[in-house]
Coordinates of C-alpha atoms in Angstrom, one line a residue:
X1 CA 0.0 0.0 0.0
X2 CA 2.9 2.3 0.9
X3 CA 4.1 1.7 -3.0
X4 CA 1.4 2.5 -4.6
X5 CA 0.4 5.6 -2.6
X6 CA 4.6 7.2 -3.2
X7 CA 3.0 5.8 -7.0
X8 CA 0.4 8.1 -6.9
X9 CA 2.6 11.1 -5.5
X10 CA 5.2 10.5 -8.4
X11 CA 2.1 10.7 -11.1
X12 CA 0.9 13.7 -9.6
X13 CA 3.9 15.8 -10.4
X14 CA 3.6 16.7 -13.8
X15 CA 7.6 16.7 -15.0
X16 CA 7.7 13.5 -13.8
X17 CA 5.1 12.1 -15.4
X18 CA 6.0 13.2 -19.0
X19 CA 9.5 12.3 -17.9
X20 CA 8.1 8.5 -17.4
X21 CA 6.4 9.0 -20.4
X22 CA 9.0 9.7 -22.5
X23 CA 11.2 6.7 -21.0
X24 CA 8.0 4.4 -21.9
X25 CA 7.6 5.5 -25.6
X26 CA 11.7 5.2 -26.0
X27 CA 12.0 2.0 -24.5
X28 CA 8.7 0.2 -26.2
X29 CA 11.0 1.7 -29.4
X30 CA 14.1 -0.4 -28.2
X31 CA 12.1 -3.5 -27.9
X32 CA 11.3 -3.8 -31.2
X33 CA 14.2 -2.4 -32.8
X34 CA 16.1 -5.0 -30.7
X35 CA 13.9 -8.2 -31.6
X36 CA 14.5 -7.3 -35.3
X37 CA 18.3 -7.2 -34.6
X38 CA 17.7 -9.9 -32.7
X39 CA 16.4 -12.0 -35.4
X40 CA 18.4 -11.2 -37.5
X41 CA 21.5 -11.5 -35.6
X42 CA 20.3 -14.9 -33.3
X43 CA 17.4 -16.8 -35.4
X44 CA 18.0 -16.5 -38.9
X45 CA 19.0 -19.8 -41.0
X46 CA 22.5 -18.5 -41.9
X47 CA 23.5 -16.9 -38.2
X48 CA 24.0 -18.2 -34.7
X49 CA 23.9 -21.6 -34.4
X50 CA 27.0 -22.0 -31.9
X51 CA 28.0 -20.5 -28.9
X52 CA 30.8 -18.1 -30.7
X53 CA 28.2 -17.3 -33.4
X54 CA 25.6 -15.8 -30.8
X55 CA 28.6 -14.1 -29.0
X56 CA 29.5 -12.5 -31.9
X57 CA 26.4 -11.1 -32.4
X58 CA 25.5 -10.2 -28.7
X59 CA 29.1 -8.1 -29.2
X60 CA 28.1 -6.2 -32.3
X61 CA 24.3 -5.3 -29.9
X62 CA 26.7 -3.9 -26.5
X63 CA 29.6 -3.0 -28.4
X64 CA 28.3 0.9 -28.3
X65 CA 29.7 1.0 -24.7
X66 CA 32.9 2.6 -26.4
X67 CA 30.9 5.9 -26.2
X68 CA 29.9 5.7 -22.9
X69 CA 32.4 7.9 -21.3
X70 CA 31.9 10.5 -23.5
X71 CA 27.9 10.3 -22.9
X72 CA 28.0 11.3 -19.3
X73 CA 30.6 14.4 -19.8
X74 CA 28.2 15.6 -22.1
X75 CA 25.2 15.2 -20.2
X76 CA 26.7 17.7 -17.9
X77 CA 27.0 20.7 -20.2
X78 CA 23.8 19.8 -22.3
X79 CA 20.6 20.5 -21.6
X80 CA 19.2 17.2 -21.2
X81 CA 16.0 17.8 -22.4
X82 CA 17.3 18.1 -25.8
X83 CA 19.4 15.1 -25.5
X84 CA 16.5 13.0 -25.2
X85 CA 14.5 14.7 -28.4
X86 CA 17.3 14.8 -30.9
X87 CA 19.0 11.6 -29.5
X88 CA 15.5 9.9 -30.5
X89 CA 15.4 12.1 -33.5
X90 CA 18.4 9.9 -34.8
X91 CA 17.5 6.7 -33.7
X92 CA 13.9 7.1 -35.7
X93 CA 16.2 8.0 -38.9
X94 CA 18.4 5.0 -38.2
X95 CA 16.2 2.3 -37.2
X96 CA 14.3 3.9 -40.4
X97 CA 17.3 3.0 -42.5
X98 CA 17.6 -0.5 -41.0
X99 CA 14.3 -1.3 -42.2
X100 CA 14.6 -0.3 -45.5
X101 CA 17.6 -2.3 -45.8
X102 CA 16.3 -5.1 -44.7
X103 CA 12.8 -4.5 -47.2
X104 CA 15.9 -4.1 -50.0
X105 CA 17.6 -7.3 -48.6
X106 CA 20.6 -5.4 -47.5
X107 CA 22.3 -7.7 -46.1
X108 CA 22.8 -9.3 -42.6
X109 CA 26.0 -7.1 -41.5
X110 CA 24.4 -3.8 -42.8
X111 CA 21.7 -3.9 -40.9
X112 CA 24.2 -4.8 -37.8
X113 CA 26.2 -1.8 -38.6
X114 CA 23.1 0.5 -38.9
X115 CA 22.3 -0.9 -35.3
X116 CA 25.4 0.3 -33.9
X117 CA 24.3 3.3 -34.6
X118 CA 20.9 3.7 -33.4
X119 CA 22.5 1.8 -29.8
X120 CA 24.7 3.9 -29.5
X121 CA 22.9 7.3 -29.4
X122 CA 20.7 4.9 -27.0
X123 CA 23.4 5.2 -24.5
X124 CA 22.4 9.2 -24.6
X125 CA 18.7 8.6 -23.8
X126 CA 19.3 6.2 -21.2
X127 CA 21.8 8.0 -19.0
X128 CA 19.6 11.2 -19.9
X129 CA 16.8 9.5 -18.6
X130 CA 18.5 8.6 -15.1
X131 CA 20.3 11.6 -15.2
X132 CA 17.2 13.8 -15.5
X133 CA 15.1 11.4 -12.6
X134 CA 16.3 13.8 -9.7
X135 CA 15.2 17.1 -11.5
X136 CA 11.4 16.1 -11.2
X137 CA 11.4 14.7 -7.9
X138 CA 12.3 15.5 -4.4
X139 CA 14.8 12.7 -2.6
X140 CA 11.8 11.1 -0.5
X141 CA 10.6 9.6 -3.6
X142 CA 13.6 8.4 -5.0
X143 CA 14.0 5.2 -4.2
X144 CA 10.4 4.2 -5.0
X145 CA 11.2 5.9 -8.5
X146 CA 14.4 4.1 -8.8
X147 CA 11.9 0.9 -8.2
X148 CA 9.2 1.5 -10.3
X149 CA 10.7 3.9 -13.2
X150 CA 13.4 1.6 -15.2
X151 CA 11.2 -1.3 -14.0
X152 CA 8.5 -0.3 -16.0
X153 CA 10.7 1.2 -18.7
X154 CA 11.8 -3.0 -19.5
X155 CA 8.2 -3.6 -19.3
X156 CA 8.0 -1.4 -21.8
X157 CA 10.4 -2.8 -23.9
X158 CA 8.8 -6.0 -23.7
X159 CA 5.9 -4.8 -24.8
X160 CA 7.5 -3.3 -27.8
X161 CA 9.2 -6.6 -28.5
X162 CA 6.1 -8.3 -28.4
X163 CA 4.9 -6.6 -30.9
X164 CA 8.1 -7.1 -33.0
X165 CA 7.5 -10.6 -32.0
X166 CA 4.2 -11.4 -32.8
X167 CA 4.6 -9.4 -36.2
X168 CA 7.3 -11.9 -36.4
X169 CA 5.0 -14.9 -35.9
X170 CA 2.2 -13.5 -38.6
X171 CA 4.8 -12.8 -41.4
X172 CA 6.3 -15.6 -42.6
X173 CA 10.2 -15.9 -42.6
X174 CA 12.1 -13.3 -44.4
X175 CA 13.4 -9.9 -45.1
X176 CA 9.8 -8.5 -44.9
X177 CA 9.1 -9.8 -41.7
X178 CA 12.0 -8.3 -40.0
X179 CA 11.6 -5.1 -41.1
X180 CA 8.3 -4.6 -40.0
X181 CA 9.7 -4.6 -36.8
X182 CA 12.3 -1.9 -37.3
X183 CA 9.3 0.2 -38.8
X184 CA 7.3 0.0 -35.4
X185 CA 10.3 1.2 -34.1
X186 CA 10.8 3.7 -35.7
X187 CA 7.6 5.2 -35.5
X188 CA 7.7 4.5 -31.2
X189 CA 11.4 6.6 -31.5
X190 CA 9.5 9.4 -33.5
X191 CA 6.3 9.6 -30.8
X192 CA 9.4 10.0 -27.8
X193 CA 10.5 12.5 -29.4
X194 CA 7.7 14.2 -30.1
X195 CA 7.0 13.7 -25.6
X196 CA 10.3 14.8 -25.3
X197 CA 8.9 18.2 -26.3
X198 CA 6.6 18.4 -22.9
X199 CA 9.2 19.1 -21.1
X200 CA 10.8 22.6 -20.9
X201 CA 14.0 22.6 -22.2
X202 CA 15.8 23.0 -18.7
X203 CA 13.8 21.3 -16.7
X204 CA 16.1 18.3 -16.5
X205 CA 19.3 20.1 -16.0
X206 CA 22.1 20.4 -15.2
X207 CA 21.8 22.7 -12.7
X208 CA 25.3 24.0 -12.7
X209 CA 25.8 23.2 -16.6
X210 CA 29.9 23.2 -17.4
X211 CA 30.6 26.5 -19.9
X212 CA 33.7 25.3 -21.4
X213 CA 33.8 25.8 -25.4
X214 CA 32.5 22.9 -27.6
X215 CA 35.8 22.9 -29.3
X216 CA 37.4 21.9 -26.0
X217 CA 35.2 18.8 -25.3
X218 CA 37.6 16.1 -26.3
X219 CA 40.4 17.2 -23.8
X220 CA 37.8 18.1 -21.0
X221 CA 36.0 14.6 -21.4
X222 CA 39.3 12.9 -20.5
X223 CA 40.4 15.5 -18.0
X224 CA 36.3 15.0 -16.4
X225 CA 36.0 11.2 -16.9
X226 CA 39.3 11.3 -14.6
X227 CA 37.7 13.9 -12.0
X228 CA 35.1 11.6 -12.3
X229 CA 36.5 8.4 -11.2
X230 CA 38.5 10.3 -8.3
X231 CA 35.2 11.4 -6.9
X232 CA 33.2 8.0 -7.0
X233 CA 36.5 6.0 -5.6
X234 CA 36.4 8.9 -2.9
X235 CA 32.9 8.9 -2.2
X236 CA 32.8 5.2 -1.8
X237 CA 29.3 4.1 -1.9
X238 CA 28.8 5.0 -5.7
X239 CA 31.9 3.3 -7.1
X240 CA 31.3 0.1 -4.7
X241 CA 27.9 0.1 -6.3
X242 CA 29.0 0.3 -9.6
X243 CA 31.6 -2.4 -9.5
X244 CA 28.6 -4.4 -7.9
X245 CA 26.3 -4.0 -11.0
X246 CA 29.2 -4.8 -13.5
X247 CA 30.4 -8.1 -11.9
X248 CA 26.6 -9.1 -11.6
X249 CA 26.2 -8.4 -15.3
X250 CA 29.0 -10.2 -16.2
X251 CA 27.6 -13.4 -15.1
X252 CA 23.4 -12.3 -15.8
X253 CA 25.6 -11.6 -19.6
X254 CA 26.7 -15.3 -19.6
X255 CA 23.3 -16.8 -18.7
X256 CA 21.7 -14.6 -21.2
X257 CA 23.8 -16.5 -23.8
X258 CA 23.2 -19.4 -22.8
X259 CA 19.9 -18.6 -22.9
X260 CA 19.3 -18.2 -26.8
X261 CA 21.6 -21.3 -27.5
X262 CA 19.3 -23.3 -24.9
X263 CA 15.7 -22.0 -26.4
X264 CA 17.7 -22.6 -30.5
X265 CA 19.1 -25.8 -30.0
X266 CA 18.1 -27.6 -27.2
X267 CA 14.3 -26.9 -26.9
X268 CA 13.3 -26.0 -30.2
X269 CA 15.4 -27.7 -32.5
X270 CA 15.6 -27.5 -36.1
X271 CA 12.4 -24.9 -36.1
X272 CA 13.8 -20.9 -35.9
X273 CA 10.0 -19.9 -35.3
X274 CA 9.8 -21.8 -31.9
X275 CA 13.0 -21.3 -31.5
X276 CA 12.1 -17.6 -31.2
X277 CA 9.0 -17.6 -29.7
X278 CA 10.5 -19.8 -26.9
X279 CA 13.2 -17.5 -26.1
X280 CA 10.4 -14.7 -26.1
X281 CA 9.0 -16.4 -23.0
X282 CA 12.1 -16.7 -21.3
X283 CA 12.5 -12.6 -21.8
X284 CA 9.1 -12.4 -21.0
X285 CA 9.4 -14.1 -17.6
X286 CA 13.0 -12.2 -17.2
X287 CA 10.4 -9.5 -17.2
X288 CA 7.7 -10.6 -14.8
X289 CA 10.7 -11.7 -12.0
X290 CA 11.8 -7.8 -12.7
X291 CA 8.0 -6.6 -12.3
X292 CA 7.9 -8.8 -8.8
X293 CA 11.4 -7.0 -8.1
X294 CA 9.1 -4.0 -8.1
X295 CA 6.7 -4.9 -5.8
X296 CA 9.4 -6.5 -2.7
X297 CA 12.7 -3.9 -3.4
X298 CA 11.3 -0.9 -1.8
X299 CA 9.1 -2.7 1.1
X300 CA 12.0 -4.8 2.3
X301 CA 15.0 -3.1 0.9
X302 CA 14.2 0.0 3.4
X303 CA 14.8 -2.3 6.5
X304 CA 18.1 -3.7 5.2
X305 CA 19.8 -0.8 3.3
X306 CA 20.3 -1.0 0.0
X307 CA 23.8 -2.4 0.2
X308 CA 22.6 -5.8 1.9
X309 CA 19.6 -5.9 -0.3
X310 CA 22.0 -6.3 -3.3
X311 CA 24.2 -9.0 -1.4
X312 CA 21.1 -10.8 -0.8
X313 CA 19.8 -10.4 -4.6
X314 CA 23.2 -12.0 -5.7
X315 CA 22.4 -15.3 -3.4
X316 CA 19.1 -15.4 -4.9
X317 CA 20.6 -15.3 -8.4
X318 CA 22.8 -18.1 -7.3
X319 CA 20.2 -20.1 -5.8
X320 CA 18.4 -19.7 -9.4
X321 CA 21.7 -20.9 -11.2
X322 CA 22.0 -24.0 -8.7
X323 CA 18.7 -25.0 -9.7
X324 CA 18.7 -24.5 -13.6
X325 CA 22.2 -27.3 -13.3
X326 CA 19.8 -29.7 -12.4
X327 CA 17.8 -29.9 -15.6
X328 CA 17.3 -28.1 -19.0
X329 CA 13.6 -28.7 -18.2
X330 CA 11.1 -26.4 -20.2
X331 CA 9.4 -25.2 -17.0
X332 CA 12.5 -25.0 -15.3
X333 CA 14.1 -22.8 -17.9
X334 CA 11.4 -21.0 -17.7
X335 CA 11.2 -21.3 -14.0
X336 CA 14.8 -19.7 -13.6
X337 CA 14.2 -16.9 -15.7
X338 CA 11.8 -15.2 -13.7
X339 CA 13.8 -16.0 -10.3
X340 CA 17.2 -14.5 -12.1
X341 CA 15.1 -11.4 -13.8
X342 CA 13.5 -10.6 -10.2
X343 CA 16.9 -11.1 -8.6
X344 CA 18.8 -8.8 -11.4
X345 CA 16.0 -6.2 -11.7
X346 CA 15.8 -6.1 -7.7
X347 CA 20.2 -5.4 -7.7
X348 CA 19.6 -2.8 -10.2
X349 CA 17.1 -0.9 -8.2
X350 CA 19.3 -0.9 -5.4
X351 CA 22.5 0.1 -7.0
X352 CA 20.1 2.9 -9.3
X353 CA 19.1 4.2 -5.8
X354 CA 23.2 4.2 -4.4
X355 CA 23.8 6.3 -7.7
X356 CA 21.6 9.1 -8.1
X357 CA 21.5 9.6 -3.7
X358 CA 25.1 9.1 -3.0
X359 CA 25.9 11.6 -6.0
X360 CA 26.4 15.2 -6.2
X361 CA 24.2 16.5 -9.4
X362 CA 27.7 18.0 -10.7
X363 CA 28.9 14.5 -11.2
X364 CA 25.9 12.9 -11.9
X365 CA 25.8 12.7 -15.4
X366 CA 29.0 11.1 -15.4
X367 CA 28.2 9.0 -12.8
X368 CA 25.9 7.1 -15.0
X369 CA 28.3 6.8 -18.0
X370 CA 30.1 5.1 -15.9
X371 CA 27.4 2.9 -14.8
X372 CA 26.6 2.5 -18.8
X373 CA 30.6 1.9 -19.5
X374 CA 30.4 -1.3 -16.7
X375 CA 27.1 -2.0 -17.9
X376 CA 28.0 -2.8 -21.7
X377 CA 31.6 -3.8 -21.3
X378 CA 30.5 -6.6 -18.5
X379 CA 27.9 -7.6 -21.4
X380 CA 30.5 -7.4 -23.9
X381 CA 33.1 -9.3 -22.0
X382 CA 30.5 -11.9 -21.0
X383 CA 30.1 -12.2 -24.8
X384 CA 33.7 -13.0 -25.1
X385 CA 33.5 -15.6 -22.2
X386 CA 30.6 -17.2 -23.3
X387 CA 32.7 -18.0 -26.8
X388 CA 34.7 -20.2 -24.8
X389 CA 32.6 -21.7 -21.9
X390 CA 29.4 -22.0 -23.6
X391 CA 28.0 -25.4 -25.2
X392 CA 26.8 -24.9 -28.6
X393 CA 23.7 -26.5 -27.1
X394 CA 23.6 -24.0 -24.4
X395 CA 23.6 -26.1 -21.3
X396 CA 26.2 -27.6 -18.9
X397 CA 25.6 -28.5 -15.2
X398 CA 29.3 -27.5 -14.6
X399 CA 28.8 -24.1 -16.6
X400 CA 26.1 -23.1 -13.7
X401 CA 27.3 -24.6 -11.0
X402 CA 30.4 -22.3 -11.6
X403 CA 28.2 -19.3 -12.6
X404 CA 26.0 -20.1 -9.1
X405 CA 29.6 -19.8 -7.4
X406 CA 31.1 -16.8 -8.8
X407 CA 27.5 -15.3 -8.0
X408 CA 28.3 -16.6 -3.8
X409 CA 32.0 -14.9 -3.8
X410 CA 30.2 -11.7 -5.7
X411 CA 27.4 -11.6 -2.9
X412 CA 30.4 -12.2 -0.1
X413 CA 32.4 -9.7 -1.2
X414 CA 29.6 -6.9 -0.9
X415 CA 28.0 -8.4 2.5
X416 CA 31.0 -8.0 4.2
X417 CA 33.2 -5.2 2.5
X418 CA 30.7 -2.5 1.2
X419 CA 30.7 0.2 2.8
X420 CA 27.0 1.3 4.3
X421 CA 27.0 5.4 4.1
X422 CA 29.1 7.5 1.3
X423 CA 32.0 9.2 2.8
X424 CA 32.4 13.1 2.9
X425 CA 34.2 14.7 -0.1
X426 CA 35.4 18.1 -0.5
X427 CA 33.9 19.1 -3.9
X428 CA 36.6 21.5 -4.2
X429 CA 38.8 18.6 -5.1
X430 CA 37.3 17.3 -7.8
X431 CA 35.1 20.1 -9.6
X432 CA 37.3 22.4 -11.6
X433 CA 36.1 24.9 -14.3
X434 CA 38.2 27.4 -16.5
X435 CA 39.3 29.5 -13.8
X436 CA 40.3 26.7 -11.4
X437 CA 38.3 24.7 -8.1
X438 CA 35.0 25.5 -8.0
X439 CA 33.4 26.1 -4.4
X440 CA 32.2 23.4 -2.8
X441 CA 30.4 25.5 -0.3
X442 CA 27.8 26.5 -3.0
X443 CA 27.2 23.6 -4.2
X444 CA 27.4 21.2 -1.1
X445 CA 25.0 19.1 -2.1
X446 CA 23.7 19.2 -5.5
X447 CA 20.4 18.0 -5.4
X448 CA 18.1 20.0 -7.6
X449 CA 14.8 21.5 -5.8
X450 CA 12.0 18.7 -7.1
X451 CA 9.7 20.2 -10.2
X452 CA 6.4 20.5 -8.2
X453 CA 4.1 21.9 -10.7

């Protein structure tokens, strides 16, 4: 009951709510555009029928992490608000291009190279998107935003990758079939746009936006991204938190893998279309687990602290790994799934909430890079793992039982050695401008004043 009436508050403040809305409209875009990638990339006749094939693939999808540093910097000295319109401006024009490649049969790899594109002005709207969260609301209301925001953002992706998917299903197999699903993107990426422009053109921040000369930006990004990592290392909480998320999706990276190689070859051999629609359900569960993640992080998460409640969400995710070494069982693929989304989702709420509280708005933006950089290079290098402990068939009891047990030492680790509170930091340290330190004093704390209109 406590949820839903915080839920209530948060959808009575109106930045917030087209905030939300634009996060929904953007991420039902990235659903489809990714289970037309996906398709493409994972379940077509020519591609990904062993482990190395699928890791190749899942690479090209998280290889945009290379712009991640830059991303944050950015979101700093840009208003943010305009991020998140032109940013989705691009992808529409993009994901546009994919599909017509694909209607012109392309060509597997072009459409793969068009995709880096669009993912990687992604990495813009997401870290915009968290970014931007404290600008709307006041920090009593955080943590059941940090819940219930990027929560419902992957339900929205599911949804929009159901309708890639059941477009998928109608069509039959072929060029025309995968490019419908880029054209519902498309058009979701336009619409987020188009919500983008309810919101005024400050109103995300930053509040202290840097004023150094665009021409400058390559040497400041370095010069930041180092400032940057000084800051969260000194502040503790945020860097432990980080590290957390990026060893968790290391392993979650792996499983994901294994995942698509289990729902091809070992449950649906032989036939790509139930081979597809199988591994929908397991991304569909991933997605219920998260939505129960919603409903248990902030009601139980406020008694242990946020710290412990990621510990304990790693021991569940192990628990879930023990279990899937038993069998490759439909039901307890299935089964799995929704424990290790609930588990993952639950971690990330935690750490979300460690972030954007335990960070002064001037480092914000670049606090979340960072958490992007992790994000996609853990995914990335779980990719290049996977190419070499993987089955082709996806399943090992000795691949999870090892997974289960990196996920025990991971949970250990942050128990025991993670700090509870950030430490004091003298802003002065670490926030430089043109004319040297800036003053700490006036800008102790960072946290904007909440949009209450």
């Amino acid at each position: 009951m406590g949820v839903i009436r915080e839920l209530r508050q948060l959808l009575r403040l109106q930045g917030f709510r087209r905030l939300f809305a634009v996060r929904l409209l953007s991420q039902a875009g990235d659903g489809a555009f990714q289970v037309g990638l996906a398709t493409v990339l994972f379940f077509s006749p020519e591609n990904a029928g062993t482990a190395r094939e699928v890791a190749a693939g899942f690479a090209v999808m998280f290889a945009p992490f290379v712009i991640a540093p830059f991303v944050g910097v950015l979101l700093d000295r840009w208003r943010r608000r305009q991020v998140l319109l032109w940013a989705n401006v691009v992808r529409c024009v993009v994901t546009a291009g994919a599909a017509l490649a694909m209607f012109t049969a392309g060509g597997t790899w072009v459409v793969a190279a068009i995709g880096l594109v669009a993912l990687s002005v992604n990495r813009f709207i997401l870290s915009g998107l968290s970014a931007g969260l404290p600008n709307v609301l006041d920090r009593e209301l955080l943590l059941t935003a940090n819940s219930i925001v990027p929560t419902l953002g992957a339900g929205a992706t599911f949804v929009g990758g159901g309708v890639g998917l059941v477009l998928g299903l109608m069509i039959p197999p072929g060029s025309v079939r995968d490019g419908a699903s880029l054209v519902v993107a498309s058009v979701l990426m336009l619409v987020a746009a188009l919500a983008a422009l309810r919101l005024r053109p400050d109103q995300l921040g930053p509040v202290h936006p840097r004023r150094t000369p665009i021409r400058d930006d390559v040497a400041v990004v370095l010069r930041d991204l180092g400032q940057g990592a000084r800051y969260l290392t000194a502040r503790v909480t945020p860097g432990q938190g980080l590290l957390a998320m990026a060893a968790h999706r290391l392993l979650y990276g792996i499983v994901f893998i294994a995942s698509i190689l289990i729902a091809r070859n070992l449950l649906s051999p032989g036939d790509l279309s139930a081979g597809i629609a199988t591994f929908a359900v397991v991304v569909g569960l991933t997605g219920v687990g998260g939505a129960l993640a919603v409903v248990i992080t902030p009601t139980i998460s406020r008694y242990t602290g946020p710290q412990v409640w990621v510990g304990l969400m790693l021991l569940f995710a192990a628990v879930s790994q023990v279990m899937l070494s038993v069998t490759y069982a439909r039901w307890m693929v299935y089964l799995c799934a929704a424990l290790l989304g609930m588990a993952a989702q639950a971690a990330k709420i935690a750490v979300d909430t460690i972030v954007a509280t335990d960070t002064h708005d001037e480092f914000r933006g670049r606090a979340f890079a960072f958490y992007d950089l992790l994000f996609n290079a853990a995914f990335t290098g779980a990719a290049v793992l996977a190419a070499f402990v993987v089955p082709d068939q996806g399943w090992s009891r000795g691949l999870f039982l090892v997974l289960a047990g990196a996920y025990v030492v991971v949970a250990v680790v942050v128990l025991t050695r993670f700090a509870r509170e950030p430490r004091e930091v003298d802003l002065a340290l670490y926030v430089t401008d043109e004319s040297g330190p800036a003053g700490a004093s006036t800008r102790a704390e960072g946290i904007p004043q909440p949009d209450q209109a």
